[in-house]
Every structure is written in structure tokens, then in C-alpha cells.
Tab-separated table of C-alpha atoms and ligand atoms in Angstrom:
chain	number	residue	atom	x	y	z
A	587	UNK	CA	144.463	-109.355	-105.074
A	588	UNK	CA	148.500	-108.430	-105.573
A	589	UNK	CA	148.919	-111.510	-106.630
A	590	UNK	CA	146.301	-111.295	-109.322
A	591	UNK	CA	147.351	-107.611	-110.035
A	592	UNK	CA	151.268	-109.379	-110.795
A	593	UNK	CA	150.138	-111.951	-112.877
A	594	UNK	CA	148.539	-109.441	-114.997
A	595	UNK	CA	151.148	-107.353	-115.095
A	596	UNK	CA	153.602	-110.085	-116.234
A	597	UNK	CA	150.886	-110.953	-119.152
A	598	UNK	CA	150.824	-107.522	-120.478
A	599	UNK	CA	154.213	-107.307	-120.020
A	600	UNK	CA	155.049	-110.433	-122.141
A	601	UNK	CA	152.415	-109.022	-124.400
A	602	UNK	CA	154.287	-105.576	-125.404
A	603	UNK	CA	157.976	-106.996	-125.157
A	604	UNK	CA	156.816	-110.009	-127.330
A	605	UNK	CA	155.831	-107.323	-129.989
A	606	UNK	CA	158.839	-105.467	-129.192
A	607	UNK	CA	161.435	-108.396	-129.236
A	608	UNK	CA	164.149	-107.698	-132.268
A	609	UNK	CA	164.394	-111.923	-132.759
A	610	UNK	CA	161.510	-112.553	-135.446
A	611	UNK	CA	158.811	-113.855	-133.756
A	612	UNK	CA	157.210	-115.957	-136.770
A	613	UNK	CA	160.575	-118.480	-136.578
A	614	UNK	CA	158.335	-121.022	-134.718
A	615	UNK	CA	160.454	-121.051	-131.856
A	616	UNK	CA	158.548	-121.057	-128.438
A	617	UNK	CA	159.100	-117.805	-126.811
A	618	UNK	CA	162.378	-117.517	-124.450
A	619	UNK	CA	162.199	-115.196	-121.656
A	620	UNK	CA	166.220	-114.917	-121.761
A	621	UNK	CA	165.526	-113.165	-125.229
A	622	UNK	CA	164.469	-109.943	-123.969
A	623	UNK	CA	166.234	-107.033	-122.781
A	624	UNK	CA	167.330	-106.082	-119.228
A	625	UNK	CA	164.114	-103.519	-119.129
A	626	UNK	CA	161.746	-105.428	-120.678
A	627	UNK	CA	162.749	-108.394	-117.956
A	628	UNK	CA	162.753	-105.607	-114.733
A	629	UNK	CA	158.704	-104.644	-116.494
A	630	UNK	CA	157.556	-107.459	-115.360
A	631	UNK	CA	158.169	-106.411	-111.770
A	632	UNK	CA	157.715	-103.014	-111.885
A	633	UNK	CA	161.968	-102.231	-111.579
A	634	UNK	CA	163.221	-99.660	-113.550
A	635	UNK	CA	166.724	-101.190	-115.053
A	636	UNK	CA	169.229	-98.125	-115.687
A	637	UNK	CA	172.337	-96.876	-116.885
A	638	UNK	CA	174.811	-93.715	-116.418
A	639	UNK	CA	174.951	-92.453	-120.022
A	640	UNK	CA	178.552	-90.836	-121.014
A	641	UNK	CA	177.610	-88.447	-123.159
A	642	UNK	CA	180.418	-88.327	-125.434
A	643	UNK	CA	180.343	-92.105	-125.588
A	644	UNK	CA	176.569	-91.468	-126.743
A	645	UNK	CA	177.245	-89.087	-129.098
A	646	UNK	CA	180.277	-91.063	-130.859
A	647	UNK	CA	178.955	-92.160	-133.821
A	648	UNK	CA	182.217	-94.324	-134.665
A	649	UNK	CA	180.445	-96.172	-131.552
A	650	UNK	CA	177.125	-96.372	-132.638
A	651	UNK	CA	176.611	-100.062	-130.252
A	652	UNK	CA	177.026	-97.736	-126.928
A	653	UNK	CA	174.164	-95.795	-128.150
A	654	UNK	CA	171.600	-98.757	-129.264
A	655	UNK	CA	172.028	-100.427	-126.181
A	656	UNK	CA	171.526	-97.435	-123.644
A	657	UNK	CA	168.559	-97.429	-125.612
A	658	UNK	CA	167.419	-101.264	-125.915
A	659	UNK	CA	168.284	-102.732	-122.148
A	660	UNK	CA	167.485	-99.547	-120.120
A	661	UNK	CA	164.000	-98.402	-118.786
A	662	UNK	CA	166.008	-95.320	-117.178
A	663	UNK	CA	169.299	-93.142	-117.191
A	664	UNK	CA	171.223	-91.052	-115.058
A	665	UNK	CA	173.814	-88.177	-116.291
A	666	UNK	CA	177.192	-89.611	-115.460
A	667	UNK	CA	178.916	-86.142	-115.362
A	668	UNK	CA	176.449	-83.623	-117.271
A	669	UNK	CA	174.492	-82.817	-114.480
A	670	UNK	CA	176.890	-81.719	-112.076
A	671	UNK	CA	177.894	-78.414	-110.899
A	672	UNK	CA	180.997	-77.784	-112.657
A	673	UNK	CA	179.469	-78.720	-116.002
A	674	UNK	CA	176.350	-77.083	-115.625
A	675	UNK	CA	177.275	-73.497	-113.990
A	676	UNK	CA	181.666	-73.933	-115.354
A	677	UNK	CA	181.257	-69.933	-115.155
A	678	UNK	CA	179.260	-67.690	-112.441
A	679	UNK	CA	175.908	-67.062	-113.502
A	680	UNK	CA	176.697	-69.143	-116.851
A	681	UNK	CA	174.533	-72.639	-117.396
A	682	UNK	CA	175.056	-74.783	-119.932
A	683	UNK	CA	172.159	-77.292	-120.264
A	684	UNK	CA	172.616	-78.421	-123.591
A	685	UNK	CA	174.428	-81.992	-123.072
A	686	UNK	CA	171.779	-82.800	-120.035
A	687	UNK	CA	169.095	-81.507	-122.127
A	688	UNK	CA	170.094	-83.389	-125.005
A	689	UNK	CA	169.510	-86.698	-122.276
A	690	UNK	CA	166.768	-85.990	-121.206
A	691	UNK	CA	165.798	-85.284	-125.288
A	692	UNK	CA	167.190	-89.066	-125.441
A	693	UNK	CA	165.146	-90.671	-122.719
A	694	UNK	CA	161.905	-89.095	-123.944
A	695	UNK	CA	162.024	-90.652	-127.421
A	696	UNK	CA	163.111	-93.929	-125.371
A	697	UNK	CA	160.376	-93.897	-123.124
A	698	UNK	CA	162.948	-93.325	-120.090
A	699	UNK	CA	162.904	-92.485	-116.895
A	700	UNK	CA	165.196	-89.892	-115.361
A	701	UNK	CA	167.423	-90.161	-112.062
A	702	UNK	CA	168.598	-86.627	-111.877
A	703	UNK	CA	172.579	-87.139	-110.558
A	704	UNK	CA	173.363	-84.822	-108.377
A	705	UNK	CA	172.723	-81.323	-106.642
A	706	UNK	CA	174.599	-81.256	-103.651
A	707	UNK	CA	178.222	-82.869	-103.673
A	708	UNK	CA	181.691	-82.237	-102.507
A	709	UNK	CA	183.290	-83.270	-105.566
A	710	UNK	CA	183.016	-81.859	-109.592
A	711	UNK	CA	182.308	-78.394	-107.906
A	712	UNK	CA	183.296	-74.922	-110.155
A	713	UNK	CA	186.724	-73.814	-109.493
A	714	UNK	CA	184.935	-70.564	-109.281
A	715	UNK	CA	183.278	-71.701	-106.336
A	716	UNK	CA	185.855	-73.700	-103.961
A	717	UNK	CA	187.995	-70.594	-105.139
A	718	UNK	CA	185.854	-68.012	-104.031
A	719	UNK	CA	185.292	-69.556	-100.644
A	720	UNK	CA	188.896	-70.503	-100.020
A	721	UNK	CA	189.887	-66.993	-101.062
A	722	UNK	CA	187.302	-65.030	-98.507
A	723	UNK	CA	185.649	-63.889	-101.621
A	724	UNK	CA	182.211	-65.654	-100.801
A	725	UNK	CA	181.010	-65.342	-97.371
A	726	UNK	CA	179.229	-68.245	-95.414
A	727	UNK	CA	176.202	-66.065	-95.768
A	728	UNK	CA	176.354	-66.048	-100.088
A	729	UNK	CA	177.615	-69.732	-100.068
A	730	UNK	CA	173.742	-70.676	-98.348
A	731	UNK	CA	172.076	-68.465	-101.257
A	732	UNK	CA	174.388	-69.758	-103.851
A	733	UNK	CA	173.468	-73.280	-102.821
A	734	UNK	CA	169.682	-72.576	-102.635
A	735	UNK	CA	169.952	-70.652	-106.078
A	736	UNK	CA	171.871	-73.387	-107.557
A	737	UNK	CA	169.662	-76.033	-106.296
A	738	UNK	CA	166.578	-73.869	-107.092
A	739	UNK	CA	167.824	-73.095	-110.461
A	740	UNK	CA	168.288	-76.913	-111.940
A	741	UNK	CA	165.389	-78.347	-110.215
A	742	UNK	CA	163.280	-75.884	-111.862
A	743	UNK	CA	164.911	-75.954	-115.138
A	744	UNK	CA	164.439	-79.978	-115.811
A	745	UNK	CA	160.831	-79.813	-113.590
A	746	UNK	CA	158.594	-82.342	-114.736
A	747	UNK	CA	161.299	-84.483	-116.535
A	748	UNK	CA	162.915	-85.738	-113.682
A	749	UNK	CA	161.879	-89.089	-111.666
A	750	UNK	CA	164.014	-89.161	-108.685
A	751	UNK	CA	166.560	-86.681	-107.896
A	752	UNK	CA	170.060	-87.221	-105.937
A	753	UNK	CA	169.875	-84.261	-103.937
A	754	UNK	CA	172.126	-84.563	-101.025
A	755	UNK	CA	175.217	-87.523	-102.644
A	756	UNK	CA	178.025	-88.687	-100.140
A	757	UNK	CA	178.229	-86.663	-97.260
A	758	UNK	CA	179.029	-89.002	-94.900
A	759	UNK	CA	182.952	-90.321	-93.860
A	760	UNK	CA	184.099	-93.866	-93.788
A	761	UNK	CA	185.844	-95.491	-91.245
A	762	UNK	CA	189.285	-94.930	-92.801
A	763	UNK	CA	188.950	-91.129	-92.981
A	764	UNK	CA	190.157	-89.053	-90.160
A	765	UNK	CA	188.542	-89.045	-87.298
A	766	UNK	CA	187.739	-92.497	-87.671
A	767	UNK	CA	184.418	-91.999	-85.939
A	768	UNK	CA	181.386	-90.945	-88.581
A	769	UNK	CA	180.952	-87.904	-89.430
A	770	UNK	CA	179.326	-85.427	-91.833
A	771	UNK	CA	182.136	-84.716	-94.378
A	772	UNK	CA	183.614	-82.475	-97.183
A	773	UNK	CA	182.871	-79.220	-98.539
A	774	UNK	CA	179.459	-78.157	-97.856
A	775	UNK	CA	179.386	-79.386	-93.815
A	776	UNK	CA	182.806	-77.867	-93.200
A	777	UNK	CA	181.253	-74.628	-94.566
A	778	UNK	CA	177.553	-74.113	-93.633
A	779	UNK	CA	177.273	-77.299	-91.229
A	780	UNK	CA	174.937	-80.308	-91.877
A	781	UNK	CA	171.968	-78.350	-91.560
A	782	UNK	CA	172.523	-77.668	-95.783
A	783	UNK	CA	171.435	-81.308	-95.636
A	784	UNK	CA	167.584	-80.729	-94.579
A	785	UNK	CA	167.689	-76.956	-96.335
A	786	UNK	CA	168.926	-78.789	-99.664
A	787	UNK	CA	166.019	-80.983	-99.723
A	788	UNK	CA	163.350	-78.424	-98.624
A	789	UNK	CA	164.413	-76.367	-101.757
A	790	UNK	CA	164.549	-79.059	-104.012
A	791	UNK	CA	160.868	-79.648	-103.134
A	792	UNK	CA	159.774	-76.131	-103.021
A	793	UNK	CA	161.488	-76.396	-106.628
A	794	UNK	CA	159.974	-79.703	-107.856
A	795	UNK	CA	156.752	-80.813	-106.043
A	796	UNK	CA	156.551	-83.828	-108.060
A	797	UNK	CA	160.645	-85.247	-108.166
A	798	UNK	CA	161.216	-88.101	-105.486
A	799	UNK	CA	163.920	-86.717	-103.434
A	800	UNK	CA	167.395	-88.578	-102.401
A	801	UNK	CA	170.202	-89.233	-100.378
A	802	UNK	CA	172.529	-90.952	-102.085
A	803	UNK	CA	175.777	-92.430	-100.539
A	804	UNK	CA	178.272	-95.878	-100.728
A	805	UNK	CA	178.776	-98.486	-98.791
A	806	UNK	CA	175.395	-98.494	-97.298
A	807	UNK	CA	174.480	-101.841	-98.490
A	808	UNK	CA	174.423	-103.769	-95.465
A	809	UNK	CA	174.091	-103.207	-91.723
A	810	UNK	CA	177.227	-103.843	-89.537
A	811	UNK	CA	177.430	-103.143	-86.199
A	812	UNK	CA	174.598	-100.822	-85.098
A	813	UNK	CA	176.752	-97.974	-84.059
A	814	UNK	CA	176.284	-94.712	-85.947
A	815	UNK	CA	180.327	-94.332	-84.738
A	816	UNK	CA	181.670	-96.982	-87.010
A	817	UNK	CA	178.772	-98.412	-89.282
A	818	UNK	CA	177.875	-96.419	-92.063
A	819	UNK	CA	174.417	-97.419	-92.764
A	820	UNK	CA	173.468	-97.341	-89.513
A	821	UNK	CA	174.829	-93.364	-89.452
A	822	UNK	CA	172.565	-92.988	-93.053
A	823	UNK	CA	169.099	-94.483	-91.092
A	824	UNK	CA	169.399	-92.180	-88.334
A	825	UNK	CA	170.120	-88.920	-90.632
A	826	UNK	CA	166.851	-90.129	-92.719
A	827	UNK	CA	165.134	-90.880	-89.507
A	828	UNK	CA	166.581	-87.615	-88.319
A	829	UNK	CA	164.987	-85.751	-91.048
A	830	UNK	CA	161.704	-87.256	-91.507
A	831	UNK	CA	161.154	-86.105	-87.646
A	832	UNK	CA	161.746	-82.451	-88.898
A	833	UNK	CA	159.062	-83.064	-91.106
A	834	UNK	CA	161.830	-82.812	-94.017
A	835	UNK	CA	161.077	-83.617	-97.669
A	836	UNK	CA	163.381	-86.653	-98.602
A	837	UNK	CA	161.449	-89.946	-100.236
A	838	UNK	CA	164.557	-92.713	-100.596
A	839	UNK	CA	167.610	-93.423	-99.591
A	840	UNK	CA	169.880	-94.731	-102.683
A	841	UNK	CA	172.620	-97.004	-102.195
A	842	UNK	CA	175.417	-96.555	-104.580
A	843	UNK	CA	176.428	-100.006	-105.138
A	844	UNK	CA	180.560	-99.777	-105.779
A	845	UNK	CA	181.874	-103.109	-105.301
A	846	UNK	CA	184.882	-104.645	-105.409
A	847	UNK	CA	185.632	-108.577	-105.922
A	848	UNK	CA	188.412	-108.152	-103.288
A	849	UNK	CA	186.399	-107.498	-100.473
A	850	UNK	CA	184.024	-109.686	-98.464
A	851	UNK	CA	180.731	-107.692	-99.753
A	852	UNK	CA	177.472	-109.031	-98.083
A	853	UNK	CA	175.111	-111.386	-99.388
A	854	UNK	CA	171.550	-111.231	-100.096
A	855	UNK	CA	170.051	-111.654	-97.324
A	856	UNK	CA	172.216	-108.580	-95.390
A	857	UNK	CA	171.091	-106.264	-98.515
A	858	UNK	CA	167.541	-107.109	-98.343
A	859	UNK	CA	167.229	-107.044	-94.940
A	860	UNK	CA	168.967	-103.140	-95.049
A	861	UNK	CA	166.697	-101.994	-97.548
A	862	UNK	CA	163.785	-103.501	-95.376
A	863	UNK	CA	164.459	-101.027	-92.322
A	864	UNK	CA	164.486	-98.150	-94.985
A	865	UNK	CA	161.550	-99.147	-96.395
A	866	UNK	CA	160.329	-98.964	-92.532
A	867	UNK	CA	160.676	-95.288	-92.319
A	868	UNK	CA	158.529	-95.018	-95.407
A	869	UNK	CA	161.457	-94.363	-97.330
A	870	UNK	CA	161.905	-95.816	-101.177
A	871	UNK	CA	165.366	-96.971	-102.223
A	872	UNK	CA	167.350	-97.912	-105.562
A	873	UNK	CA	170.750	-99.014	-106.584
A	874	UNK	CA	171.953	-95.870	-108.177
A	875	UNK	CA	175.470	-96.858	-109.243
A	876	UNK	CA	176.442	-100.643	-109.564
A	877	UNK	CA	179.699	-101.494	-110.680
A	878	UNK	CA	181.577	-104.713	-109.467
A	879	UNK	CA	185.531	-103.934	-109.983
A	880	UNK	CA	188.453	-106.540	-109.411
A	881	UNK	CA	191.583	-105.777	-109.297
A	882	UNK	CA	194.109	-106.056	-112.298
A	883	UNK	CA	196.933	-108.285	-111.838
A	884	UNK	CA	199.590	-109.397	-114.324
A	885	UNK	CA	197.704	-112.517	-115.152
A	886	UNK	CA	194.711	-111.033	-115.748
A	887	UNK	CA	196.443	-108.299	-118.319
A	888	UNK	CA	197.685	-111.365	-119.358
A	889	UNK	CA	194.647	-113.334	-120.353
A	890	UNK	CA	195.092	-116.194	-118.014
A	891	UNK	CA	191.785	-117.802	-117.322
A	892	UNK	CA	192.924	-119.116	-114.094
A	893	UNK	CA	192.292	-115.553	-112.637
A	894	UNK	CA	190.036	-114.260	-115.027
A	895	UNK	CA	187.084	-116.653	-114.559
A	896	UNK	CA	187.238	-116.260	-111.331
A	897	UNK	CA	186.497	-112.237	-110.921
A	898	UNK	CA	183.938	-112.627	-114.039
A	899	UNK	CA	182.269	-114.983	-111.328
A	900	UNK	CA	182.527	-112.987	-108.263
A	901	UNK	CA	181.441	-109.777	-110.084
A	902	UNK	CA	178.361	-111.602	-111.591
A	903	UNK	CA	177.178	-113.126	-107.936
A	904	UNK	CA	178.075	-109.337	-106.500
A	905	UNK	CA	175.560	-107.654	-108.752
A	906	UNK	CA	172.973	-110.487	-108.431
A	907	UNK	CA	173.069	-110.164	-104.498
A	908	UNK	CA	172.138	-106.129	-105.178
A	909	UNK	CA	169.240	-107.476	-107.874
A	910	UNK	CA	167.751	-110.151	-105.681
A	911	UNK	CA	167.800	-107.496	-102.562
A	912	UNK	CA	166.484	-105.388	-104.836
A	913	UNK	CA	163.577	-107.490	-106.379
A	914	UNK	CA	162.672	-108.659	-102.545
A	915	UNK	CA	161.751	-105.213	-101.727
A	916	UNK	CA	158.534	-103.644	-103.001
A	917	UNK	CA	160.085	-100.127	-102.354
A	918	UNK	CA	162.988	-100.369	-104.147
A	919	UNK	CA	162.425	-98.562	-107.325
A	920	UNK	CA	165.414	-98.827	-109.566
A	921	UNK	CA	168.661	-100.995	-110.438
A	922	UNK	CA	170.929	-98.301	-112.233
A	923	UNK	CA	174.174	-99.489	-113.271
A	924	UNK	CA	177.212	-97.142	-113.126
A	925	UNK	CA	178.148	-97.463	-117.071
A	926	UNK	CA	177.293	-100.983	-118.674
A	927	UNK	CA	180.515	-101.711	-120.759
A	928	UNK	CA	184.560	-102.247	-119.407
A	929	UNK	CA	184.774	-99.789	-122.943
A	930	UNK	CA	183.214	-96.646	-121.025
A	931	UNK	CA	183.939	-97.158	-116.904
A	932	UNK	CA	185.020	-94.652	-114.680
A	933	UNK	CA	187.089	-97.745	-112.533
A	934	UNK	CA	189.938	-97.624	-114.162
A	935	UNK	CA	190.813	-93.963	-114.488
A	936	UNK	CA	189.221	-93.868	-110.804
A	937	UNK	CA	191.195	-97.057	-109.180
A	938	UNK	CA	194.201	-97.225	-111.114
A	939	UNK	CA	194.890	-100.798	-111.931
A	940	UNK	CA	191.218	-101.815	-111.789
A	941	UNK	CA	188.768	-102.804	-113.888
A	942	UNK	CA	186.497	-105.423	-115.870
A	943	UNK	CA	183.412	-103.685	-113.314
A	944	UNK	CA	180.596	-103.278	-116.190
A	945	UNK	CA	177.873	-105.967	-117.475
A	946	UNK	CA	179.515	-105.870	-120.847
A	947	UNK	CA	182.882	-106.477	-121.967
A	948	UNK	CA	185.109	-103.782	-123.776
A	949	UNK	CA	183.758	-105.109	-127.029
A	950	UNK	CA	179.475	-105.198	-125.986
A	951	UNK	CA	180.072	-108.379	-125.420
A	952	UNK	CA	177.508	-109.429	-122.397
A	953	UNK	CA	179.391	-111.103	-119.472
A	954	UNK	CA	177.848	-113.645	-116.327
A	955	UNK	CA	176.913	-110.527	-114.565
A	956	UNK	CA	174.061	-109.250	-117.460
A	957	UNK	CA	173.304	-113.189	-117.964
A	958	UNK	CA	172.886	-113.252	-114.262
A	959	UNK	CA	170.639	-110.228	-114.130
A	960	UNK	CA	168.283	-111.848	-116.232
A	961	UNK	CA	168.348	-115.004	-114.461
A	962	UNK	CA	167.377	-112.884	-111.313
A	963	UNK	CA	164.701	-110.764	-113.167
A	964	UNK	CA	163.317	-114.082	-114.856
A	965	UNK	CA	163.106	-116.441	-112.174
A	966	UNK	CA	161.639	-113.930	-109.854
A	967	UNK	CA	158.144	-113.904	-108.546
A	968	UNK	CA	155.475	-114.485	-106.094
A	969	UNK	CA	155.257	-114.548	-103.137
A	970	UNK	CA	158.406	-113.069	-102.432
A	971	UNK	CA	158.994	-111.019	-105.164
A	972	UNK	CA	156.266	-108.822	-105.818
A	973	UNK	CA	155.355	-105.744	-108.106
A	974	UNK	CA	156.967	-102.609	-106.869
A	975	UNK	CA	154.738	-99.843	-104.695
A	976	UNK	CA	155.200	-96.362	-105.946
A	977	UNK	CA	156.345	-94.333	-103.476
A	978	UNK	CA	154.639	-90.350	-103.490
A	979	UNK	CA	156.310	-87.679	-102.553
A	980	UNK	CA	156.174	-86.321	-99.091
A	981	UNK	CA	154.726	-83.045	-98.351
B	2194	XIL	C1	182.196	-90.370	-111.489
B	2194	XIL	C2	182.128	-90.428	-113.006
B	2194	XIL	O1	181.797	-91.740	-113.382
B	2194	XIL	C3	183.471	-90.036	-113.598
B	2194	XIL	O2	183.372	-89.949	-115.017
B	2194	XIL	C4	183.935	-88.697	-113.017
B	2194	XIL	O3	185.218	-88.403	-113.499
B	2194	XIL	C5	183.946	-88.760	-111.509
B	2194	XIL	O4	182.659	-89.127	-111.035
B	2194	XIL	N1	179.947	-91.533	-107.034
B	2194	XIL	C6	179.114	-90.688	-107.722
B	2194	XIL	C7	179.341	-90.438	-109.168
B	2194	XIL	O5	178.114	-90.228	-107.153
B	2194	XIL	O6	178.941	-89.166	-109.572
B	2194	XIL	C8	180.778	-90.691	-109.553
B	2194	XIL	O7	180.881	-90.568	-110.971
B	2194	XIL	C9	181.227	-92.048	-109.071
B	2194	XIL	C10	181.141	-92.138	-107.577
């Protein structure tokens, strides 16, 4: 039955990306899957493909290649910047919607989906905010109803147009913060303690009954050693596990994704099996944020092939071992890469001397990793890849 429900799924989908294909189809030339675009390939599985949209990069029309393609490979988008606090509320009281607006405008006529990015974070806050708290000027008491108003506020404003929100992103340590041992982190526990976490996601909710709620974090690819102490993902399962037993509104977990060719990373069979025991709790999950960085050394400034090909390599196998994890779970809903071209990244403003993370060179040229990706979306199917099972959101 599934598997008769995924074959005819692929056949449609073939169908309506066959008309849609840009190559002309009259040329005589049997039809070649590798053709198609990243979201046409992720149809036939049910996996929304996505992108971060810069919107300044969109807007540029001396770039008009950034825009076509956010347009072309993607099935859905998430605000790199636009939807954060300090761009949406810069002054009390004030909200500027336009540029997020003007997204959302953008995925409509695309036939997009929407990961809404983010409503609770530590980082890209107002200065009017972190000021007034640090000054004495807002009380613990107005920081809870500014949160609930700002949370209340947005989720209401983009109602209906948004698939899956990140409401709580990053509030967990690592192992190299201090203490060492996991904790809840940053702004909003060391103010109103990790009970904003729950109250966050019971607003957004009360807000949107329709959004699928998220927690969002990095470096919660893989399982390490069990202990909530020291492994990440392990401290992540119980908080979700945590909050489903207080009857709390969250629907997915979503993994970031941030890779680096310099470290070990895990391979596919760790990922899947992580997104598995998520899945467990009834939870849906997505890569929200893939980028695969490596680290920029004279050579590779240089040109020299001898350490280029190498990284172009490792990044490629990094983001296939998030698809394949990714395809091999029915719950996981979306593959959203963190900016598709070196020309637009965050890594090397981020990371200093970092870079060559994206799918697509500096110049839209496609690299290994976006040849890759279709490889993995292509040669993908039953029985162990199956259509995705939307996930409803919880009461
Ligand atoms: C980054 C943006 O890409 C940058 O443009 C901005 O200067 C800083 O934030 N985790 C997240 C994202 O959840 O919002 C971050 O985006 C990258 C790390």
C-alpha cells in the first residue's frame, strides 16, 4: 500500500517536473533524472529542499542568478536575518515587516514553503532590550510579557503563512563553554530560567494553531555518549521528552547542520539512527541550516588543487551523510541549506579564515556537494527510503 502510494507519487512527480524542466523536452533525448532541480528531485519523496534567502542578495538586481535559483532548486525558504528580533522590533513597540513580508510575498508566487527562523534566541536581540535589562530598566516580571508579546505578536502577524516555526533556537551549552557540564544557556535562561522554554512554545501555539513548532539547536546530529552532562543530543531528547510529558506544544526537533571538514563529523548511519529516537517521541525533524565549511589555508587561497579537491570532497560526503539520514527517516520533513552559494555565506564573516561551505561556488557554479544531493535524492527509494509522513500539530 506505501509502496504503491510512492510509486505514484514518483509518476506524478516525473509528470509535473517533466513539464516544468527548462531543457526542451522535444530534443529527443531520453529523460535524465540529474536534469531537474534540487526540489523537483526531494518531490519525489515528499522532502522539502530549502534555502536561507539574504534578502539583499535577493533583491540585487546586478545579481539577478541568486534570485532565479532561490526560486528554481528550492521547495522552501527560511529568513536568514529578517525575521529576527532586532530586525523586526529595532525600536520598542516599532515592527518592521516589510523585508519578511516581502519573503513570504516571494515564496507564495514560488509555491514555497516557509520555515519561520526564529522567535526565541540569545543572539540578534534589540539593543533596546539587552539594554533595558542590563540597566534595571525592565524587570524580570516585563521581560516574561515582553517575550510572550513578542512571540505573540509575529506568530500572529505571518499566521497561516508559516510551515514550521523555530521557536525556541540554541539554548543549550557545548562542552567547551563554562561549566563544561550541559546546561541551559544565554540570555533568556539567565533571566527568566528555562521554564521560557515550555511558555515560548505554549504561546506560539495559542498564537498559531496550525505552525509546526521547533527546537532548533547544533551539533545535535549524532548521539555520543548518553550522558545529558557531556552529549548534547542526548541533553536535546530529554528537554523534548521533558516537554512532551508537560503536555507542551513542540512538533520537531531541527538539527542545524554546521559542519566543518576539519572535524570527524558522523556518518550516516549515527545521523539516521539520531533522528530515529526523535522520531520515537513522535517528534518530526529537519536539517534547518547545512553548511559544510573547511578551513582556508594558504594553498587553498592559492588555488592549489592538492588541498582544494580534497575539502570540495569532504564537504560533498558531509552534506550527503545529512541527506541520506534525512531521506531514511519518514519524519524528517525538510533539508534547508544555510545559503547555497560561497558568494552569499555567513562562514566567512562568522569563522574568519573559513569558507567554500555552500552547494555553489562564488560564481553559481554547482560543486560535488549539489551533484551529490541529487545523486542521494535520485537513487533513493523503496524500501528504505520512503515518502515522508506529515507530522500534525500537537494539541
Ligand atoms: C547567522 C546569519 O547567517 C548571519 O548573516 C548573521 O550575521 C548571524 O546569524 N545559527 C542560526 C542562524 O540559527 O540564525 C545564524 O545565522 C547562524 C547560526
Amino acid at each position: 500500500m506505501r509502496i504503491k502510494r510512492w510509486i505514484a507519487t514518483g509518476a506524478v512527480a516525473i509528470a509535473t517536473v517533466g513539464a516544468l524542466n527548462t531543457l526542451p523536452a522535444s530534443a529527443g533525448r531520453p529523460y535524465n533524472p540529474a536534469d531537474q532541480s534540487l526540489r523537483n528531485l526531494g518531490l519525489r519523496h515528499d522532502l522539502y529542499i530549502g534555502t536561507a534567502v539574504d534578502m539583499a542578495a535577493l533583491n540585487d538586481a546586478a545579481d539577478p542568478r541568486y534570485r532565479e535559483l532561490v526560486a528554481s532548486q528550492f521547495s522552501t525558504v527560511t529568513a536568514e536575518n529578517v525575521m529576527k528580533w532586532e530586525s523586526l522590533e529595532p525600536t520598542r513597540g516599532t515592527y518592521d515587516w516589510a523585508p519578511a513580508d516581502e519573503l513570504l510575498a516571494f515564496a507564495k508566487q514560488n509555491n514555497q514553503r516557509v520555515r519561520g527562523h526564529v522567535l526565541v534566541w540569545q543572539n540578534q536581540l534589540p539593543g533596546w532590550l539587552t539594554t533595558g535589562v542590563e540597566d534595571g530598566s525592565i524587570s524580570t516580571e516585563q521581560l516574561r510579557d515582553i517575550l510572550r508579546n513578542h512571540i505573540t505578536t509575529v506568530v500572529k502577524h505571518f499566521k497561516g503563512r508559516i510551515w514550521q516555526w523555530d521557536v525556541v533556537n540554541e539554548a543549550v551549552s557545548d562542552p567547551w563553554d563554562s561549566p563544561s557540564t550541559l546546561h541551559y544557556k544565554g540570555f533568556w535562561a539567565q533571566h527568566l530560567g528555562p521554564d521560557y522554554i515550555a511558555d515560548a512554545f505554549r504561546w506560539a501555539r495559542a498564537a498559531d494553531p496550525k505552525a509546526l513548532l521547533f527546537y532548533n539547536d547544533y551539533n545535535i546530529e549524532a548521539f555520543g555518549s548518553g550522558d545529558p552532562a557531556d552529549d548534547k543530543t542526548q541533553f536535546v531528547y530529554d528537554m523534548a521528552k521533558n516537554l512532551l510529558a508537560q503536555r507542551v506544544p513542540i512538533d520537531g526537533v531541527g538539527s542545524q547542520g554546521h559542519l566543518g571538514t576539519q572535524y570527524g563529523n558522523y556518518d550516516t548511519l549515527q545521523v539516521a539512527a539520531a533522528l530515529k529516537k526523535f522520531a520515537g517521541l513522535g517528534l518530526a525533524t529537519a536539517f534547518t541550516e547545512v553548511d559544510v565549511r573547511s578551513q582556508l589555508t594558504e594553498a587553498v587561497r592559492n588555488g592549489d588543487s592538492n588541498e582544494i579537491n580534497p575539502r570540495l570532497q569532504a564537504s560533498a560526503a558531509n552534506y550527503s551523510v545529512l541527506l541520506q539520514a534525512c531521506l531514511a527517516d519518514r519524519h524528517c520533513l525538510s533539508f534547508t541549506v544555510w545559503g547555497f552559494t560561497d558568494k552569499h555565506s555567513w562562514v566567512p564573516d562568522w569563522f574568519g579564515n573559513e569558507g567554500m561551505a555552500n552547494i555553489y561556488d562564488e560564481n553559481y557554479q554547482p560543486k560535488r556537494a549539489y551533484h551529490l544531493m541529487k545523486a542521494d535524492l535520485i537513487y533513493a527509494g523503496p524500501p528504505y527510503v520512503l515518502p515522508r509522513i506529515a507530522q500534525k500539530p500537537r494539541r
